[in-house]
mmCIF file of C-alpha atoms in Angstrom:
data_model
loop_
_atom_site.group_PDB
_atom_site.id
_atom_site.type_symbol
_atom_site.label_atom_id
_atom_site.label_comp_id
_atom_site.label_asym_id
_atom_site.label_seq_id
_atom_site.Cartn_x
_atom_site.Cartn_y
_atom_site.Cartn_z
ATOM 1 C CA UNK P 26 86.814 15.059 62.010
ATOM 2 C CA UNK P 27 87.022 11.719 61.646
ATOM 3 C CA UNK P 28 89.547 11.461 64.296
ATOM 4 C CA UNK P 29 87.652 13.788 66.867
ATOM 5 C CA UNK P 30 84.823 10.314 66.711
ATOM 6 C CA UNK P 31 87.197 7.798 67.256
ATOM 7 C CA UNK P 32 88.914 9.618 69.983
ATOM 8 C CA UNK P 33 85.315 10.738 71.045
ATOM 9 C CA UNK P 34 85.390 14.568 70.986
ATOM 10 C CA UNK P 35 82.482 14.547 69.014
ATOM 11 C CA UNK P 36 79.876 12.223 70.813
ATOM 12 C CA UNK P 37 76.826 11.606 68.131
ATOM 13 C CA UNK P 38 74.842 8.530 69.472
ATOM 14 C CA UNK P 39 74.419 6.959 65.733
ATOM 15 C CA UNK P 40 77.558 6.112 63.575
ATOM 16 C CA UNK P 41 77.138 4.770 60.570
ATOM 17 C CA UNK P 42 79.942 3.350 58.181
ATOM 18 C CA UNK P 43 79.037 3.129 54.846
ATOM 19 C CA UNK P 44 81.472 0.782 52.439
ATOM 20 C CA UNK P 45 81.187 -1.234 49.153
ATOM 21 C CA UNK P 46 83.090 -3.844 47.678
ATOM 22 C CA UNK P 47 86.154 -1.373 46.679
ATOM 23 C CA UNK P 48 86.936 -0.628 49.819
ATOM 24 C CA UNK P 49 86.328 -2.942 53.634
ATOM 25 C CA UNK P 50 85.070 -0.627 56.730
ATOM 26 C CA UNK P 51 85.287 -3.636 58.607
ATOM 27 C CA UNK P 52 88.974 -2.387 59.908
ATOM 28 C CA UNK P 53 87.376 1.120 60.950
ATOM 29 C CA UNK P 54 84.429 -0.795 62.432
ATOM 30 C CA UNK P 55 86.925 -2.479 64.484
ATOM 31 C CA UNK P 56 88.778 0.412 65.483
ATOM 32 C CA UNK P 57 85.738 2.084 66.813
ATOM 33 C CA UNK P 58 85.367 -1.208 69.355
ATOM 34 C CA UNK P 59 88.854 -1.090 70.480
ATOM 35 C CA UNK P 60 88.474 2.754 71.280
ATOM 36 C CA UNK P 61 85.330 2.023 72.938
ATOM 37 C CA UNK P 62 85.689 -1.166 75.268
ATOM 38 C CA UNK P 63 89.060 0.419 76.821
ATOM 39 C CA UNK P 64 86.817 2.499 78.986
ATOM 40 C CA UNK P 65 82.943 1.313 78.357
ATOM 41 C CA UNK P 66 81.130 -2.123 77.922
ATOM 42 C CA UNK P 67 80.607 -3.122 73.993
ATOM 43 C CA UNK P 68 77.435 -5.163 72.584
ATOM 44 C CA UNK P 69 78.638 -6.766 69.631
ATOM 45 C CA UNK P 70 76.527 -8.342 66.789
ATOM 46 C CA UNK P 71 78.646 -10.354 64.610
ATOM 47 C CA UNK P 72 76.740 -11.257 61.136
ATOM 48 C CA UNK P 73 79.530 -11.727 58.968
ATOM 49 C CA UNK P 74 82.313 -12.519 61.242
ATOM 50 C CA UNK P 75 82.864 -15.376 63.322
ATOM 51 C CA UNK P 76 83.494 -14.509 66.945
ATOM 52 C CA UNK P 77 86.835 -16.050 67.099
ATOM 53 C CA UNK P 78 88.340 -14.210 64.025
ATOM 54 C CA UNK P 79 87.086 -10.801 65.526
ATOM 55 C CA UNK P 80 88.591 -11.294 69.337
ATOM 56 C CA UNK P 81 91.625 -12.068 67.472
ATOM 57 C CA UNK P 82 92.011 -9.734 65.052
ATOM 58 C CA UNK P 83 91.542 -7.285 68.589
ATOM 59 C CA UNK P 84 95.268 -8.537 70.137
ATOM 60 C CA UNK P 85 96.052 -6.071 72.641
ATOM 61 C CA UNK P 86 92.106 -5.227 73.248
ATOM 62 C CA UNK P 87 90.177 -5.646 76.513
ATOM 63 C CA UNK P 88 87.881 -8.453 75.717
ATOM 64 C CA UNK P 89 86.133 -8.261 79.139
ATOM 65 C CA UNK P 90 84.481 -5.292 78.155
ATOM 66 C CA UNK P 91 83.306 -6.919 74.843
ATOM 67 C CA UNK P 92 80.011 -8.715 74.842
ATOM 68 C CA UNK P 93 79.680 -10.803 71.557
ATOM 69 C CA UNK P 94 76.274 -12.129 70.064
ATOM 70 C CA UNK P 95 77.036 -14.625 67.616
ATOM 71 C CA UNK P 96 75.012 -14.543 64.394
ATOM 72 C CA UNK P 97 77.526 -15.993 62.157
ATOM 73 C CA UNK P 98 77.877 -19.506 63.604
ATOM 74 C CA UNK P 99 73.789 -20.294 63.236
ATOM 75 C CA UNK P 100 71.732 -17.938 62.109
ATOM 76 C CA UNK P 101 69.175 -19.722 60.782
ATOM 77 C CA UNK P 102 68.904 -22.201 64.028
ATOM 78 C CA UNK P 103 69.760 -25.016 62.018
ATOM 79 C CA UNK P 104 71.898 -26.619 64.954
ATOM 80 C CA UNK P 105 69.698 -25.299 67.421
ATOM 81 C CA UNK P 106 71.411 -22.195 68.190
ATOM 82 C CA UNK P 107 71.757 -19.746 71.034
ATOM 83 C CA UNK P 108 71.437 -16.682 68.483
ATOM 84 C CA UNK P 109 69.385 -16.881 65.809
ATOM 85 C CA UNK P 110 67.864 -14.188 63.578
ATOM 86 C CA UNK P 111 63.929 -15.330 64.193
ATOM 87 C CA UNK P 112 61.201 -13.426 63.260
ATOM 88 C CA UNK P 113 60.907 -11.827 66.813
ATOM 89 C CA UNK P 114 64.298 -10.919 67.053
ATOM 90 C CA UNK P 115 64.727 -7.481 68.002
ATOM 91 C CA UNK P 116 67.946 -5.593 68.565
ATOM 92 C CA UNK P 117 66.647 -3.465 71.582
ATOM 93 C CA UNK P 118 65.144 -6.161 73.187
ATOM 94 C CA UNK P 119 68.429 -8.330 72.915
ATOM 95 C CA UNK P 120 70.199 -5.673 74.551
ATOM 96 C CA UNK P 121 67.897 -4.944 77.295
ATOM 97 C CA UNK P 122 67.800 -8.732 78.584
ATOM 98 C CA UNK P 123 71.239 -8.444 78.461
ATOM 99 C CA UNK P 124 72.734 -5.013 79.694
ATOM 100 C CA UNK P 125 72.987 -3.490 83.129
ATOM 101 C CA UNK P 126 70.215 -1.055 83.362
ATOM 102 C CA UNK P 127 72.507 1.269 85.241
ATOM 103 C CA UNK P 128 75.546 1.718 83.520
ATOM 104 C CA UNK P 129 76.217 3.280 79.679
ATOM 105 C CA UNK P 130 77.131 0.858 77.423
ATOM 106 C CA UNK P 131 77.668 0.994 73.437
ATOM 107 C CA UNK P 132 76.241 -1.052 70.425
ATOM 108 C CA UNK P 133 77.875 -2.139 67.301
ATOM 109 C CA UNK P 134 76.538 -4.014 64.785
ATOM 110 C CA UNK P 135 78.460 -5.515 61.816
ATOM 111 C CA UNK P 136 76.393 -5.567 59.038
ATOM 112 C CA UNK P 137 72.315 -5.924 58.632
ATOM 113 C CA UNK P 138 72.200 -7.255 55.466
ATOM 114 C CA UNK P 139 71.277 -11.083 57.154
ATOM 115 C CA UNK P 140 68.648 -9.095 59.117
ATOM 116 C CA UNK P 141 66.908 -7.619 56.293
ATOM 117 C CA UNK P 142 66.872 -11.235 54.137
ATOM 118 C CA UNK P 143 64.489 -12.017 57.279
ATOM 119 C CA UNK P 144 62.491 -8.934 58.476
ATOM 120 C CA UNK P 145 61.469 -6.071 56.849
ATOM 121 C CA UNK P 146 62.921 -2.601 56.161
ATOM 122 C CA UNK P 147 60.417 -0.602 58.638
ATOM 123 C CA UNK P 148 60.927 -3.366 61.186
ATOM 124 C CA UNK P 149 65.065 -2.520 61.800
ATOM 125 C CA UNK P 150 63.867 1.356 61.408
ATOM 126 C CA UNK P 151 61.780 0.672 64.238
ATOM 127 C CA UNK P 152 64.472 -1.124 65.794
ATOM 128 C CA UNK P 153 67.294 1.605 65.639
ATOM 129 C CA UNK P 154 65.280 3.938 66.375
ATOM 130 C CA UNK P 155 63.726 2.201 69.632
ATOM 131 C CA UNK P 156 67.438 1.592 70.295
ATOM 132 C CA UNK P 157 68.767 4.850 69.701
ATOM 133 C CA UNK P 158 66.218 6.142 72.516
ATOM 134 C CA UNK P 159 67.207 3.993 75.221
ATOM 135 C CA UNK P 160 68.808 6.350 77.535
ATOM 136 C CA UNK P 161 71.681 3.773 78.924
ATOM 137 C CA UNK P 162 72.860 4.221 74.857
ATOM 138 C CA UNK P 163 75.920 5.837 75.126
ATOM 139 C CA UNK P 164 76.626 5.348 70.798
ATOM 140 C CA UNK P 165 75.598 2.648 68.362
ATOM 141 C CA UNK P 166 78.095 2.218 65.364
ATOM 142 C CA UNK P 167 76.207 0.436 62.652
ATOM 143 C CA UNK P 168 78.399 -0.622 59.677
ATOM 144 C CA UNK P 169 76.396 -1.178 56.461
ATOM 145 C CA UNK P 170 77.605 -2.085 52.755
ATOM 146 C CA UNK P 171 76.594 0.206 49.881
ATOM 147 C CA UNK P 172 75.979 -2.129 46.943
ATOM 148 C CA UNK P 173 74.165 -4.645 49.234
ATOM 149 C CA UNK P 174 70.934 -3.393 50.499
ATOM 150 C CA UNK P 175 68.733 -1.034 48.735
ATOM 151 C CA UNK P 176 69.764 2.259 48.303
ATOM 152 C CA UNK P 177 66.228 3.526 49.872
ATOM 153 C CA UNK P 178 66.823 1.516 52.706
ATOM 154 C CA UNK P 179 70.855 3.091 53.057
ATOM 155 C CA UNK P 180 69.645 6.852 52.864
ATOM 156 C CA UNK P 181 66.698 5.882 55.643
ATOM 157 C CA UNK P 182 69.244 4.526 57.647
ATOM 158 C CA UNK P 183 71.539 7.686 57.067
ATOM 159 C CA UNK P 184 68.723 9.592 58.008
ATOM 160 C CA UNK P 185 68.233 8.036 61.649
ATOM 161 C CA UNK P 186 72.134 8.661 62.030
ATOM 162 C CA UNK P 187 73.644 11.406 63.255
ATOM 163 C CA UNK P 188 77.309 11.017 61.357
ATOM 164 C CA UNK P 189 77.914 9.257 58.403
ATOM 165 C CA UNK P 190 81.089 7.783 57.024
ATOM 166 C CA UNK P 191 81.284 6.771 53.638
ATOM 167 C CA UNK P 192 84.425 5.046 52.471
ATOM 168 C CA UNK P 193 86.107 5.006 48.934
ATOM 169 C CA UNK P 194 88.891 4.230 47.232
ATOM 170 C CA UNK P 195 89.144 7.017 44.364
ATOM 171 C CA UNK P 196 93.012 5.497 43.499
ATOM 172 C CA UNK P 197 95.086 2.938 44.371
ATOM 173 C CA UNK P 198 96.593 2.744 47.736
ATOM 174 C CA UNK P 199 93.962 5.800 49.090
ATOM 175 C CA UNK P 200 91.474 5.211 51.461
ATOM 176 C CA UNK P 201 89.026 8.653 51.321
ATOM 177 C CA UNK P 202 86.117 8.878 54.336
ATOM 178 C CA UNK P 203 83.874 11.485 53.848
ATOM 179 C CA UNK P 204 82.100 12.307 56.617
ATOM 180 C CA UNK P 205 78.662 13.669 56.888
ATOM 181 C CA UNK P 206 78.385 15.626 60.784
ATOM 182 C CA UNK P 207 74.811 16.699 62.162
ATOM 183 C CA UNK P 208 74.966 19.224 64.830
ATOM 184 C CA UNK P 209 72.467 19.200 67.580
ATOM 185 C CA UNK P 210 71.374 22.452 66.027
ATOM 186 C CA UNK P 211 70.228 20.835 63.158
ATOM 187 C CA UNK P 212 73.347 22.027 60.980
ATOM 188 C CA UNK P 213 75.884 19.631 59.003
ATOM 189 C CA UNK P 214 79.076 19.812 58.274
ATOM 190 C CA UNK P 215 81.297 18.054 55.628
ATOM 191 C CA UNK P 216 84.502 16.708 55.956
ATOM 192 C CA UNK P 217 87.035 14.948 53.632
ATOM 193 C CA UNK P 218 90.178 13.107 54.834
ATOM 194 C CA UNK P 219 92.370 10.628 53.453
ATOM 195 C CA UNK P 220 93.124 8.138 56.320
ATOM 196 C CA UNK P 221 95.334 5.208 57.199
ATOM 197 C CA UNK P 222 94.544 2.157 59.751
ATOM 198 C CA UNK P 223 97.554 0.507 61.115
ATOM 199 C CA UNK P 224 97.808 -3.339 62.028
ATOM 200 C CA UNK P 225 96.934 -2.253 65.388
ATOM 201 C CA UNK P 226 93.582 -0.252 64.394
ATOM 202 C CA UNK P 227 95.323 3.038 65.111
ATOM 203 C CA UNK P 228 93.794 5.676 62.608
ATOM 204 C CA UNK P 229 95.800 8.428 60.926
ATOM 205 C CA UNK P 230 93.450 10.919 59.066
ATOM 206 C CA UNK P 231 94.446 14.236 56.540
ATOM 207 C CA UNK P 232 92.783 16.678 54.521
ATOM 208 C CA UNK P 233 92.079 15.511 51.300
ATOM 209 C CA UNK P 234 90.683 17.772 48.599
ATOM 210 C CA UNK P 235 88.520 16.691 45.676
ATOM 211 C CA UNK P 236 90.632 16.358 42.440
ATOM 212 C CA UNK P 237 90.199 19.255 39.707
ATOM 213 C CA UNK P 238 87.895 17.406 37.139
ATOM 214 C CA UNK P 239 89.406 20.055 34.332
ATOM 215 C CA UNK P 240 92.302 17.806 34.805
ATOM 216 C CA UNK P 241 92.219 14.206 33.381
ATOM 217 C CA UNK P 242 92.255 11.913 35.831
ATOM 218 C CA UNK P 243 94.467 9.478 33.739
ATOM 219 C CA UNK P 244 97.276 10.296 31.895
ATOM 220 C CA UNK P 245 96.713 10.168 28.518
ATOM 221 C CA UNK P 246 98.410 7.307 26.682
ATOM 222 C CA UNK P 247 101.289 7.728 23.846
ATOM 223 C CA UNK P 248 100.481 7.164 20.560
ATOM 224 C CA UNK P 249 100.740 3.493 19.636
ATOM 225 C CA UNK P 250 103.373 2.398 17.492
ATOM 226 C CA UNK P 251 101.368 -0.653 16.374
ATOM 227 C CA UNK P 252 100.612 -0.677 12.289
ATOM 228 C CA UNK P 253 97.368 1.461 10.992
ATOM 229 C CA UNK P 254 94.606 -0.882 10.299
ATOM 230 C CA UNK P 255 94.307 0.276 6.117
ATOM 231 C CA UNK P 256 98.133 0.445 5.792
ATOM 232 C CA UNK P 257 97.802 -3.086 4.036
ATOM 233 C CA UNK P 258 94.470 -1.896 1.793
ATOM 234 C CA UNK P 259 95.257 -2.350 -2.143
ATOM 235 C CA UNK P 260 93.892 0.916 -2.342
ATOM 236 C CA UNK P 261 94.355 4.659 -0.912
ATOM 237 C CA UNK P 262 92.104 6.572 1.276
ATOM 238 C CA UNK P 263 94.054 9.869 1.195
ATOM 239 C CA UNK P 264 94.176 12.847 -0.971
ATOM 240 C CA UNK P 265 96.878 14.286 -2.505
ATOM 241 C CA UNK P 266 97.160 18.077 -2.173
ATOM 242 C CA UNK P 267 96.048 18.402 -6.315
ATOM 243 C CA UNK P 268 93.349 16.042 -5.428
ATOM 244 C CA UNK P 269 92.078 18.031 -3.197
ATOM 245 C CA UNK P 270 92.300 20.985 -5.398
ATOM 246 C CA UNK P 271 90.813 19.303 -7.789
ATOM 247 C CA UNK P 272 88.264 18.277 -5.499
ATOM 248 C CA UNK P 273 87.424 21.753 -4.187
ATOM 249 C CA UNK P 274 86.955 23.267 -8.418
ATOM 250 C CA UNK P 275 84.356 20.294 -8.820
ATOM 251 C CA UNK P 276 80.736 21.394 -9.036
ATOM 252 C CA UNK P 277 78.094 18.352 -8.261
ATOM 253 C CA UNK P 278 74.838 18.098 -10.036
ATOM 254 C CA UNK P 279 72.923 18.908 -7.058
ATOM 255 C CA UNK P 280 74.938 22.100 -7.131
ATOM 256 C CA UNK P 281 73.673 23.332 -10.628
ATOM 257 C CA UNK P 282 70.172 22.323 -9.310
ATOM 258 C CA UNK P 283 70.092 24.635 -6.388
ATOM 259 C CA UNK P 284 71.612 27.415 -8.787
ATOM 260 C CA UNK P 285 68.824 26.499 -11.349
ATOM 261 C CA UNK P 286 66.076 27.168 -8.737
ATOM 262 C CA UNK P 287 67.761 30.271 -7.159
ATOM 263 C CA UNK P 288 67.614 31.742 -11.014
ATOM 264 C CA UNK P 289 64.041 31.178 -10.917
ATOM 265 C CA UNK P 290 63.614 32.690 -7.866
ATOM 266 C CA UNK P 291 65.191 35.647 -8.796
ATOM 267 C CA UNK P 292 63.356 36.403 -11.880
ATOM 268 C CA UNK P 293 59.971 35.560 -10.881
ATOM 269 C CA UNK P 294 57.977 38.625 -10.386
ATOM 270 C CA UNK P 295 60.571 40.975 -12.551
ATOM 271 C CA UNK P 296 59.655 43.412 -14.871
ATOM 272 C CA UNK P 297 61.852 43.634 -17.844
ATOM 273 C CA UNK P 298 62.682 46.729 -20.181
ATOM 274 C CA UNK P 299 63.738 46.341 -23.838
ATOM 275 C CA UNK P 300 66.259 49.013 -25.106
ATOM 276 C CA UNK P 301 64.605 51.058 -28.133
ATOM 277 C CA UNK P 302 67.256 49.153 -30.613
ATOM 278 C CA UNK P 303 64.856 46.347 -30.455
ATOM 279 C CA UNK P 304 61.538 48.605 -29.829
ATOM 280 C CA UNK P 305 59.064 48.403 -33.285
ATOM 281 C CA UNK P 306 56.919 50.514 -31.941
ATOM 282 C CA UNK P 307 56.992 53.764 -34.231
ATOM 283 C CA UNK P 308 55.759 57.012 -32.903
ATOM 284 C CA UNK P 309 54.596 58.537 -35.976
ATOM 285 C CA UNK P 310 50.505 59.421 -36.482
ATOM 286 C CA UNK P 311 49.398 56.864 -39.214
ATOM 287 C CA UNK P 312 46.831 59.367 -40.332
ATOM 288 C CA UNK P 313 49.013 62.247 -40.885
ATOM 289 C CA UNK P 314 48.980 61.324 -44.683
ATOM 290 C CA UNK P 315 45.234 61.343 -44.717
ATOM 291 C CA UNK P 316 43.568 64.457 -46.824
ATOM 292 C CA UNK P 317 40.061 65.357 -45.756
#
């Protein structure tokens, strides 16, 4: 699936790239821009990247077709600035003083964590979405990093996309994207590849299934020949087999207690009969000796 976007098969107007600090999207972001300015004009909005180090990082790229707004130099307008993140900056509104008003262009943006120190969260939702309905919008690719901005703020922005790709590294060496589809119907779809991105931001992508968790993820380690910890005690803490025994035939005092009260349980309530051995009781009339 993943592949299908890049090579744009699948055309959804709002990419997002999700990453964290285990794993960089900045190398998919920037295959996404050399796929797109080969055949359409690219607005990019560098934040964390200075313009230089992006054009050249993009060797065998057409950089006429690249349009770069330069946040990273002066963002705060401390040297008096061309770009600066003010408080009536606006995405949109930077692109429509800018772009061609006939002709399809495409947005990406490389991070909006510098936006949100200085604007708040329903101002760049108003933003994208303002953006997203401009109707020269051909796609807007929007990276964002996880463990950054708040996670209500990530799943709002998710929300205004229509794919999601969130990157992570679940072992060494393996770069997983799972990608999150919506359908113009309204249905998802799911995907899971394990991908590769070349020196040249060419993107190889596989199936990648999600590991058995009955199955330990780590082998488990062989038993340590290092010393036991109460080998050097000056006394033992293990039974022989008669100790045990002997052990086992040993009744506790609060043993003979519980049997003490179960007897009086037991008998409680009991009626007892004496065998006639022991009966005094004689059965003969006291008064047959009597003469009247």
């Amino acid at each position: 699936m993943l592949l299908k976007l890049l090579n744009q098969v699948e055309k959804p107007k709002f990419i997002v790239i999700s990453d964290s600090l285990d794993v960089t999207g900045t190398t998919l972001f920037q295959s996404f821009v050399t796929t797109r300015c080969k055949k359409t004009v690219v607005h990019v909005f560098l934040f964390e990247t200075h313009p230089k180090d992006f054009l050249t990082s993009l060797k065998s790229t057409n950089h006429e077709n690249i349009i770069i707004y330069d946040f990273y130099t002066d963002p705060l307008n401390w040297d008096d600035g061309e770009n600066t993140i003010s408080k009536s900056f606006v995405f949109s509104k930077t692109i429509e003083n800018h772009a061609c008003h006939t002709d399809q262009f495409i947005v990406a943006i490389d991070g909006v964590g510098m936006y949100l120190n200085n604007h708040p969260a329903n101002q760049l939702y108003q933003d994208l979405q303002r953006l997203k309905q401009n109707p020269q919008l051909e796609q807007c690719i929007l990276l964002i990093h996880s463990d950054e901005i708040n996670q209500g703020v990530k799943k709002s922005i998710e929300h205004l996309s229509n794919a999601v790709l969130n990157l992570r590294h679940p072992r060494n060496n393996v770069m997983v994207c799972k990608t999150i589809f919506k359908k113009p119907n309204g249905k998802m779809l799911q995907f899971y590849e394990e991908i590769k991105i070349a020196s040249d931001f060419q993107v190889s992508a596989m199936k990648w299934s999600l590991p058995n968790h009955n199955e330990p993820c780590e082998p488990i380690p062989p038993p340590s020949d290092e010393p036991s910890v109460v080998s050097d005690l000056s006394f033992n803490l293990k039974l022989s087999n008669d100790e045990k025994k002997q052990r086992g035939k040993l009744v506790m005092p609060y043993t003979q207690a519980k049997l003490a009260v179960k007897m009086e349980e037991k008998t409680s309530g009991e009626i007892i009969y004496e065998l006639d051995d022991v009966d005094d009781y004689d059965e003969e009339d006291p008064d047959d000796d009597l003469d009247f």
